[in-house]
CSV table of C-alpha atoms and ligand atoms in Angstrom, one decimal:
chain,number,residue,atom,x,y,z
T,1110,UNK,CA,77.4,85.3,88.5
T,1111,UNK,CA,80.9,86.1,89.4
T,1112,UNK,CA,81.9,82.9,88.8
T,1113,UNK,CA,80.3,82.4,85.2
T,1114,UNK,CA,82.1,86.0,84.3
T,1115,UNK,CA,85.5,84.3,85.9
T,1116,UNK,CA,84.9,80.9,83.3
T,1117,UNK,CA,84.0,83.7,80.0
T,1118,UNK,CA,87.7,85.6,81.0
T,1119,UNK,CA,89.4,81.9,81.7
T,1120,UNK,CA,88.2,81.0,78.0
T,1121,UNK,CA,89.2,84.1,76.2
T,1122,UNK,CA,92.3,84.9,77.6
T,1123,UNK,CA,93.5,81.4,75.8
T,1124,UNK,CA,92.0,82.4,72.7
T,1125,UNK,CA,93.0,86.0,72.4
T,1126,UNK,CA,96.3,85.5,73.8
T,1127,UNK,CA,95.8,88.0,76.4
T,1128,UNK,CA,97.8,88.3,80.0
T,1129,UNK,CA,95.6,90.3,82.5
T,1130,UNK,CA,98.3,92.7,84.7
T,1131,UNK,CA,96.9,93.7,87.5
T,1132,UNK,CA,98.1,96.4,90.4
T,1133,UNK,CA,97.7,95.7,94.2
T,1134,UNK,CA,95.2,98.8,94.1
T,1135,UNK,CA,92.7,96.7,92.0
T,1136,UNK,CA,89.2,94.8,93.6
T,1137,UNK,CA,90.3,91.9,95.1
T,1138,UNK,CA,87.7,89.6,92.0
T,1139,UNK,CA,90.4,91.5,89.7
T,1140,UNK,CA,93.4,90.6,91.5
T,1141,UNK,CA,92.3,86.6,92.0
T,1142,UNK,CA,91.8,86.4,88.1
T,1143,UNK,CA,94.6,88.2,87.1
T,1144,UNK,CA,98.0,86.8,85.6
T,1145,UNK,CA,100.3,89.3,87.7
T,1146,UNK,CA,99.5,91.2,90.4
T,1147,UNK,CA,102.2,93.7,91.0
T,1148,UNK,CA,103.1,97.6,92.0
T,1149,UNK,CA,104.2,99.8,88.7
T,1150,UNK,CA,108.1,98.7,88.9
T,1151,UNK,CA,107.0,94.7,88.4
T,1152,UNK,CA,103.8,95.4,86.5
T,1153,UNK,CA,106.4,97.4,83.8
T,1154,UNK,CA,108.8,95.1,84.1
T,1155,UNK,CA,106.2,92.2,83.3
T,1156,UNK,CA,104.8,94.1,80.1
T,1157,UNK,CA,108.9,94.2,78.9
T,1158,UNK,CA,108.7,90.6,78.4
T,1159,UNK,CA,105.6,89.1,78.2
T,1160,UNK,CA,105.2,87.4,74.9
T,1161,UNK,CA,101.2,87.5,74.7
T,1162,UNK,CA,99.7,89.9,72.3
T,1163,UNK,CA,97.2,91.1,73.9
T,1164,UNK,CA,97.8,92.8,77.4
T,1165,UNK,CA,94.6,94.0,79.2
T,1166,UNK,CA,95.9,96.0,82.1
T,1167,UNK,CA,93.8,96.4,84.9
T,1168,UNK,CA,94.8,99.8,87.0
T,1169,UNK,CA,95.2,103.5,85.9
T,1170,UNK,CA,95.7,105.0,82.3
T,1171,UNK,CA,99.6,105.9,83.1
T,1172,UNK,CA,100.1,102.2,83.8
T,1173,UNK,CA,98.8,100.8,80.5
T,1174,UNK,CA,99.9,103.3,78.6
T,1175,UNK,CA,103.9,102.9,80.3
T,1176,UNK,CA,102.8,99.2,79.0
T,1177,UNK,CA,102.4,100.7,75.5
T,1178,UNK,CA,105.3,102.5,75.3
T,1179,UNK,CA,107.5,98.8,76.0
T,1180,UNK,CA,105.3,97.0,73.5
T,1181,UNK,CA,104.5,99.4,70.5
T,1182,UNK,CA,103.3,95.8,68.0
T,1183,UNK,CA,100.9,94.4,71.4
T,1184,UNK,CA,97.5,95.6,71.9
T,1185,UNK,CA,97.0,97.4,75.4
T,1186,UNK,CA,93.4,97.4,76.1
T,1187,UNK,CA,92.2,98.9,79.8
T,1188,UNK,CA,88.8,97.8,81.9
T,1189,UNK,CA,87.8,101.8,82.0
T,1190,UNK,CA,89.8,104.1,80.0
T,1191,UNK,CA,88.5,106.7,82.3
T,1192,UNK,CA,90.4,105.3,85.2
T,1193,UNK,CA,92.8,108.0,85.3
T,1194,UNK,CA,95.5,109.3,87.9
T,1195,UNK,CA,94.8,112.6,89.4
T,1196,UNK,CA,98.6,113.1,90.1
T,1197,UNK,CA,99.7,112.5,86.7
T,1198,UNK,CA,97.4,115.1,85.6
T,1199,UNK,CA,99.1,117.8,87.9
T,1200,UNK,CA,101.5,118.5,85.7
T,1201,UNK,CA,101.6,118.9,81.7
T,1202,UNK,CA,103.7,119.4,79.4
T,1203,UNK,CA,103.6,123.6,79.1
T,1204,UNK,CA,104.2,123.3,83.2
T,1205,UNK,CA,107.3,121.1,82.7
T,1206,UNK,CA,108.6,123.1,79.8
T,1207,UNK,CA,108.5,126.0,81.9
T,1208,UNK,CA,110.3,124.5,84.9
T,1209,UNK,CA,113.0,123.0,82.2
T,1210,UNK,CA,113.6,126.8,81.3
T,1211,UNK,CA,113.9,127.9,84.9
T,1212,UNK,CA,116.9,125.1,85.6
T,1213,UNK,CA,118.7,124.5,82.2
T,1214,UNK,CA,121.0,122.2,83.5
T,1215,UNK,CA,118.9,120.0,85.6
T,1216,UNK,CA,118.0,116.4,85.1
T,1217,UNK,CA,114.8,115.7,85.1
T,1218,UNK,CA,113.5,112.5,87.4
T,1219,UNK,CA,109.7,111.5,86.9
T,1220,UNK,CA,107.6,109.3,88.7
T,1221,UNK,CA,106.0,106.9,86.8
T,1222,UNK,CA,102.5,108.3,87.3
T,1223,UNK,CA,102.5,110.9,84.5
T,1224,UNK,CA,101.2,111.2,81.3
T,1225,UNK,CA,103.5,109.8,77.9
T,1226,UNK,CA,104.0,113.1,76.7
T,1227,UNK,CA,105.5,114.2,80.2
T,1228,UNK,CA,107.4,110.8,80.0
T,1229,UNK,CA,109.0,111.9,76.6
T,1230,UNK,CA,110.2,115.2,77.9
T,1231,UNK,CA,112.6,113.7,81.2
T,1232,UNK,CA,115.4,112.2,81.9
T,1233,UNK,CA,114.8,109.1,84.4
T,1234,UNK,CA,111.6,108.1,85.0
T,1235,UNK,CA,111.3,105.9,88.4
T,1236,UNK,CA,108.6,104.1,90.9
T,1237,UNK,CA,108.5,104.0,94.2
T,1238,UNK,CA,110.3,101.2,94.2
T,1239,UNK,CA,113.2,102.6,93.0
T,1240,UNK,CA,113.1,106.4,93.4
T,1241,UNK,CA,116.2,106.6,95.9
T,1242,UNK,CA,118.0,104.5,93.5
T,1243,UNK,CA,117.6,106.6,90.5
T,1244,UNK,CA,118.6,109.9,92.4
T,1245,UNK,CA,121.6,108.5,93.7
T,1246,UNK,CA,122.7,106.9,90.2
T,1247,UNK,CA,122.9,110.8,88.9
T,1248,UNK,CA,126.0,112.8,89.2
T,1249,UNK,CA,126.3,114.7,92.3
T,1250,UNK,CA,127.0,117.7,90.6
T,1251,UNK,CA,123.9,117.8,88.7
T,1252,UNK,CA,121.0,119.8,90.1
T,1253,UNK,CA,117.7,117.5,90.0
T,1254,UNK,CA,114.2,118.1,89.3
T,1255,UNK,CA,111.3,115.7,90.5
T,1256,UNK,CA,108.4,115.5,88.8
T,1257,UNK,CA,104.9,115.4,90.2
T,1258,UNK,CA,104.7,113.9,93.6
T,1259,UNK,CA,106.2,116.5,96.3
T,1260,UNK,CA,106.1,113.8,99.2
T,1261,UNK,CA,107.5,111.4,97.6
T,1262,UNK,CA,110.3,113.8,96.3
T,1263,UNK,CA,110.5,115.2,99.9
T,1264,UNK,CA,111.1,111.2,101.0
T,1265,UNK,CA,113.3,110.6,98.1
T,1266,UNK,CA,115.4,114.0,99.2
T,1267,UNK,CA,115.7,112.6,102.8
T,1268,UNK,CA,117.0,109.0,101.7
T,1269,UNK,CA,119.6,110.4,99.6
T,1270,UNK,CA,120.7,113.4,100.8
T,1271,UNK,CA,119.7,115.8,97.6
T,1272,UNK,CA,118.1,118.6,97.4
T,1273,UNK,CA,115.4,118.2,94.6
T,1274,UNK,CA,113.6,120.8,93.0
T,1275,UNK,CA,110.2,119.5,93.7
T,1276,UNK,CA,106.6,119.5,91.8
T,1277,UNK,CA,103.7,120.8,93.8
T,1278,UNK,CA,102.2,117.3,92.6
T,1279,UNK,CA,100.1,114.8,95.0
T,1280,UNK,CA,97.9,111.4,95.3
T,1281,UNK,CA,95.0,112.9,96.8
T,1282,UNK,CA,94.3,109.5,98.1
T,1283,UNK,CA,97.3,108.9,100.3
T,1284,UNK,CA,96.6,112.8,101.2
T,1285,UNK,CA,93.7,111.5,103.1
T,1286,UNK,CA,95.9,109.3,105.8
T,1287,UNK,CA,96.5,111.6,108.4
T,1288,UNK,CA,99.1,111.5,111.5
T,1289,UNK,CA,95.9,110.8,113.7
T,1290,UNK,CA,94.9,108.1,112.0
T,1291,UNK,CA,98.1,106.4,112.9
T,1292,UNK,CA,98.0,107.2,116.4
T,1293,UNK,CA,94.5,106.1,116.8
T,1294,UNK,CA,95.1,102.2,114.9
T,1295,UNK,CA,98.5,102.1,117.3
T,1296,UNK,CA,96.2,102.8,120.9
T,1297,UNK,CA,93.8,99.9,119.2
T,1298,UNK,CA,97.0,97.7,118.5
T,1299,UNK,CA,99.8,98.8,120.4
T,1300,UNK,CA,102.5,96.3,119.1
T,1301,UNK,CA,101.4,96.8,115.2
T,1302,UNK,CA,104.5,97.8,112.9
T,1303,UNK,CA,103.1,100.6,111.0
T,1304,UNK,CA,104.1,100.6,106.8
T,1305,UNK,CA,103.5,103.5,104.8
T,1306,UNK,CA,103.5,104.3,101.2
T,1307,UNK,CA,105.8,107.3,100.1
T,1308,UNK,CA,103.2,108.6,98.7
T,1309,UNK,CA,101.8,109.8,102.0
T,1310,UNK,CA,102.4,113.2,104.0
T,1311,UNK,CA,105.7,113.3,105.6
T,1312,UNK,CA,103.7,113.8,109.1
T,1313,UNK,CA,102.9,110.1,108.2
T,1314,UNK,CA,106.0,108.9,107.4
T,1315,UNK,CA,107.6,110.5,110.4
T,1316,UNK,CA,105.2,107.9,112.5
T,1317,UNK,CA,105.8,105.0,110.3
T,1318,UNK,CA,108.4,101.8,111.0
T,1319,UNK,CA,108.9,101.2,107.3
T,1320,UNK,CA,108.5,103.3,103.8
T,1321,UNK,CA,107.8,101.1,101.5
T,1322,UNK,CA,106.6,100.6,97.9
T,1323,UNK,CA,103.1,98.6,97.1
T,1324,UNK,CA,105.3,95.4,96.7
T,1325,UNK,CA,107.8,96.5,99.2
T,1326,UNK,CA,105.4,96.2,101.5
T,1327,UNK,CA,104.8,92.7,100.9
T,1328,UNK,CA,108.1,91.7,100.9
T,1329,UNK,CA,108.9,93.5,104.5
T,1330,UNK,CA,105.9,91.1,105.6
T,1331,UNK,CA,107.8,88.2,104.6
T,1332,UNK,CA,110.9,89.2,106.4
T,1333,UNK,CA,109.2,90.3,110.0
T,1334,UNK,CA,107.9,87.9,112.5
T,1335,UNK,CA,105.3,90.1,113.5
T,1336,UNK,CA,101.9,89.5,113.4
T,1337,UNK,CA,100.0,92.6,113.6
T,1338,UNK,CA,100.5,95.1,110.5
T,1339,UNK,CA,99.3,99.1,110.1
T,1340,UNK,CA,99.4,100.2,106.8
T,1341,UNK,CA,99.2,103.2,105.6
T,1342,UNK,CA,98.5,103.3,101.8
T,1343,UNK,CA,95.2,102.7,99.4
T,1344,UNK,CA,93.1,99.7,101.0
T,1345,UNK,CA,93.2,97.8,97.9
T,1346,UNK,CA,96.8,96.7,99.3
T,1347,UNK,CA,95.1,95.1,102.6
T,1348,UNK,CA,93.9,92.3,100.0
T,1349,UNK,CA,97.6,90.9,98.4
T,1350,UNK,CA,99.0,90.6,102.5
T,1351,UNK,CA,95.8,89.1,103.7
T,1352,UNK,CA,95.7,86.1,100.4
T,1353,UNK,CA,100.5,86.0,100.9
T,1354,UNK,CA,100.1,86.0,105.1
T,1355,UNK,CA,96.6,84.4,106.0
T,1356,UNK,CA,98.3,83.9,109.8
T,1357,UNK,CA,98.9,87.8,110.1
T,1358,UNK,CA,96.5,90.8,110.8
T,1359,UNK,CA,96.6,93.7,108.7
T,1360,UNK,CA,94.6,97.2,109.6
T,1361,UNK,CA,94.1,100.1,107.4
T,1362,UNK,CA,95.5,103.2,108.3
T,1363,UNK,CA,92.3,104.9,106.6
T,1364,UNK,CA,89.3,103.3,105.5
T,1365,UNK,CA,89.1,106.5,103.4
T,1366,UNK,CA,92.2,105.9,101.3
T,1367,UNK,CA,90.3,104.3,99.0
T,1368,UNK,CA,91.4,105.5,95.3
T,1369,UNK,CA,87.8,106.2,93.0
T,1370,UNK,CA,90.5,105.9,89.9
T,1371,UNK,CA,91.4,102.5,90.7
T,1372,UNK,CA,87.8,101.2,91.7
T,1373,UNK,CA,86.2,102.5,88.3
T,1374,UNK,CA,87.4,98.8,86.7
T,1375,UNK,CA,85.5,96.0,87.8
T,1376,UNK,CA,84.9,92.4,86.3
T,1377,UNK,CA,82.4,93.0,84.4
T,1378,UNK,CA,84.2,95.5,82.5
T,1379,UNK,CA,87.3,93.3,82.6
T,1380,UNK,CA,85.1,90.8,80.5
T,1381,UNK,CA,83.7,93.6,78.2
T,1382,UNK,CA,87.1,94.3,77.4
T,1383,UNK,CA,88.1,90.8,76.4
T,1384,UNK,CA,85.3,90.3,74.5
T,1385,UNK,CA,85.5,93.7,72.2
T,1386,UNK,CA,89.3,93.7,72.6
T,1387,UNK,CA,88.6,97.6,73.3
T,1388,UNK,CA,89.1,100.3,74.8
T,1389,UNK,CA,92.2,100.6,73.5
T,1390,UNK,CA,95.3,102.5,74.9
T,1391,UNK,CA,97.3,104.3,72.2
T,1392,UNK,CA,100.1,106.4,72.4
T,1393,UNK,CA,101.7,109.0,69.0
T,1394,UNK,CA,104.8,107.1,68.1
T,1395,UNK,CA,106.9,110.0,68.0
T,1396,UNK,CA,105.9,110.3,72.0
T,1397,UNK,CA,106.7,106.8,72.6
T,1398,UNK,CA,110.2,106.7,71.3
T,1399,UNK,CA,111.6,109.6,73.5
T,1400,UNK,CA,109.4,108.2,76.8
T,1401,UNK,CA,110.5,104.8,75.8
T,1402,UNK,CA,114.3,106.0,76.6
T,1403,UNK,CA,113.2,107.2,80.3
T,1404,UNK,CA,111.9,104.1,81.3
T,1405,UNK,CA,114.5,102.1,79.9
T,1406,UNK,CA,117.2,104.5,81.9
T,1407,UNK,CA,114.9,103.1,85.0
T,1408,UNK,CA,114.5,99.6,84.0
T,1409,UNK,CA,118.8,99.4,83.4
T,1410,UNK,CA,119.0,100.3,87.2
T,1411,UNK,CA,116.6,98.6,88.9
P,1327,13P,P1,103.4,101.4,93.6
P,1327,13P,O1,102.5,100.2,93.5
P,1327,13P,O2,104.4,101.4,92.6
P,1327,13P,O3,103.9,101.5,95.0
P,1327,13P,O4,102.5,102.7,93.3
P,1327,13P,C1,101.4,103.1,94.1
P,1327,13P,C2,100.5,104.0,93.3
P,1327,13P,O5,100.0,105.0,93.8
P,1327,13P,C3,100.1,103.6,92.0
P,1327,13P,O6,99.1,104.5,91.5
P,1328,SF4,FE1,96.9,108.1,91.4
P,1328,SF4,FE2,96.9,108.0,94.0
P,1328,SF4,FE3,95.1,106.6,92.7
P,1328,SF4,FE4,97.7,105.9,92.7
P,1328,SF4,S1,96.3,105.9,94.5
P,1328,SF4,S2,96.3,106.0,91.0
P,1328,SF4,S3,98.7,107.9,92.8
P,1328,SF4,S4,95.3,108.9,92.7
């Protein structure tokens, strides 16, 4: 079945133009078909240049619509345009507004997981990729607010040595790996490096070897020569390591960091989408041209 739903995808993606993105959070039939697999740095970087005209982006809303906001003329179509991210929805635009009002003179950094409209409101928008990197590009003098994720603010605050006013945002999936958890995996393999998203609770951090982005993580892999690998982030990541380092072991922090947002796409839908070239992800021009110049700020560092 899978395989005559693989053939239908390999068929129309030639005929429609289309390049399937996909992020490392995405069911591993998802991840084998698609034309990238990335985190949300390369997956935005990738929809800045791609010349197809039809990009069906396989991961959450904020991702296909940051893919909108680089390619106003191309089609972005989505598996499940229900597959939202809790943590962008933790703050709107009323709550930012308000904050804004608070600190006049801050600059506003935001993590890529928010909405367009948040997007069009900030200075900087950044990944986890390149958080750290952002902050310290900003005048020193400058107070700095950090929009939604609190850990990952607390994380980037640590790395660069400023204070951020911080979001009371989350991923309520990386909320779920717990310090225990770590301890636990390290008794069952005692010489495992442990590799945590920044995403997670700074209890977690605090136990892990490397902080790393979803890609980062990969890359770290590459580097090491060891052969045993915790990682602490959403288990979709366990399948890019296992298919780049077949020789290595990799064990999930949590089995319960499992993201529900992420899992609503599936093949079956990626299809669907192909075929009906729908649903489709729009965003108000008027929002697009002011989140467009946030991104861009980010893309021009990193
Ligand atoms: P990265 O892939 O950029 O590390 O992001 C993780 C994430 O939570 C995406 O929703
Ligand atoms: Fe959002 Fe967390 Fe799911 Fe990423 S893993 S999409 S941050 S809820």
């Amino acid at each position: 079945m899978s395989k005559e739903i693989v053939e239908k995808i390999n068929k129309l993606r030639k005929e429609k133009n289309a390049i399937i993105l996909a992020h490392n959070y995405q069911v591993p039939e998802i991840q084998d078909v698609a034309d990238f697999v990335g985190d949300s740095l390369g997956l935005s970087q990738k929809a800045a240049e791609t010349e197809a005209e039809i990009i069906l982006f396989c991961g959450v809303h904020f991702m296909a619509e940051t893919a909108k906001i680089l390619n106003p003329d191309k089609k972005v179509i989505v598996p499940d345009i229900n597959a939202g991210c809790p943590m962008a929805n933790m703050i709107n635009v009323r709550q930012l507004k308000r904050l804004k009002e608070k600190h006049p003179d801050a600059i506003v950094v935001c993590y890529v997981n928010s909405t367009a409209e948040v997007k069009s409101m900030v200075d900087y928008c950044c990944t986890s990729a390149n958080a750290p990197k952002i902050v310290n590009a900003i005048d020193p003098k400058k107070e700095i607010i950090f929009i939604p994720d609190k850990y990952l603010g607390n994380w980037v605050s640590k790395e660069t040595g400023r204070e951020l006013i911080l979001w009371n945002g989350f991923c309520p999936t990386h909320r779920r790996i717990l310090p225990e958890n770590i301890i636990q995996r390290k008794k069952e393999h005692p010489n495992a490096i442990v590799i945590a998203h920044p995403e997670c609770i700074p209890e977690v951090l605090e136990k892990a070897d490397y902080i790393r982005s979803t890609s980062g993580m990969l890359k770290v892999v590459a580097e090491l020569d060891a052969e045993e690998f915790i990682i602490a982030t959403e288990i979709g990541m366990l399948h890019p390591l296992a298919k780049k380092h077949p020789d290595k072991k990799f064990y999930p922090a949590s089995k319960i960091a499992d993201c529900p947002n992420m899992k609503l796409n599936s093949l079956e839908k990626l299809l669907w989408a192909l075929e009906d070239l729908k649903p489709e992800v729009i965003v108000p021009e008027d929002i697009r041209e002011k989140a467009l110049k946030s991104i861009e700020r980010m893309i021009n560092i990193s």
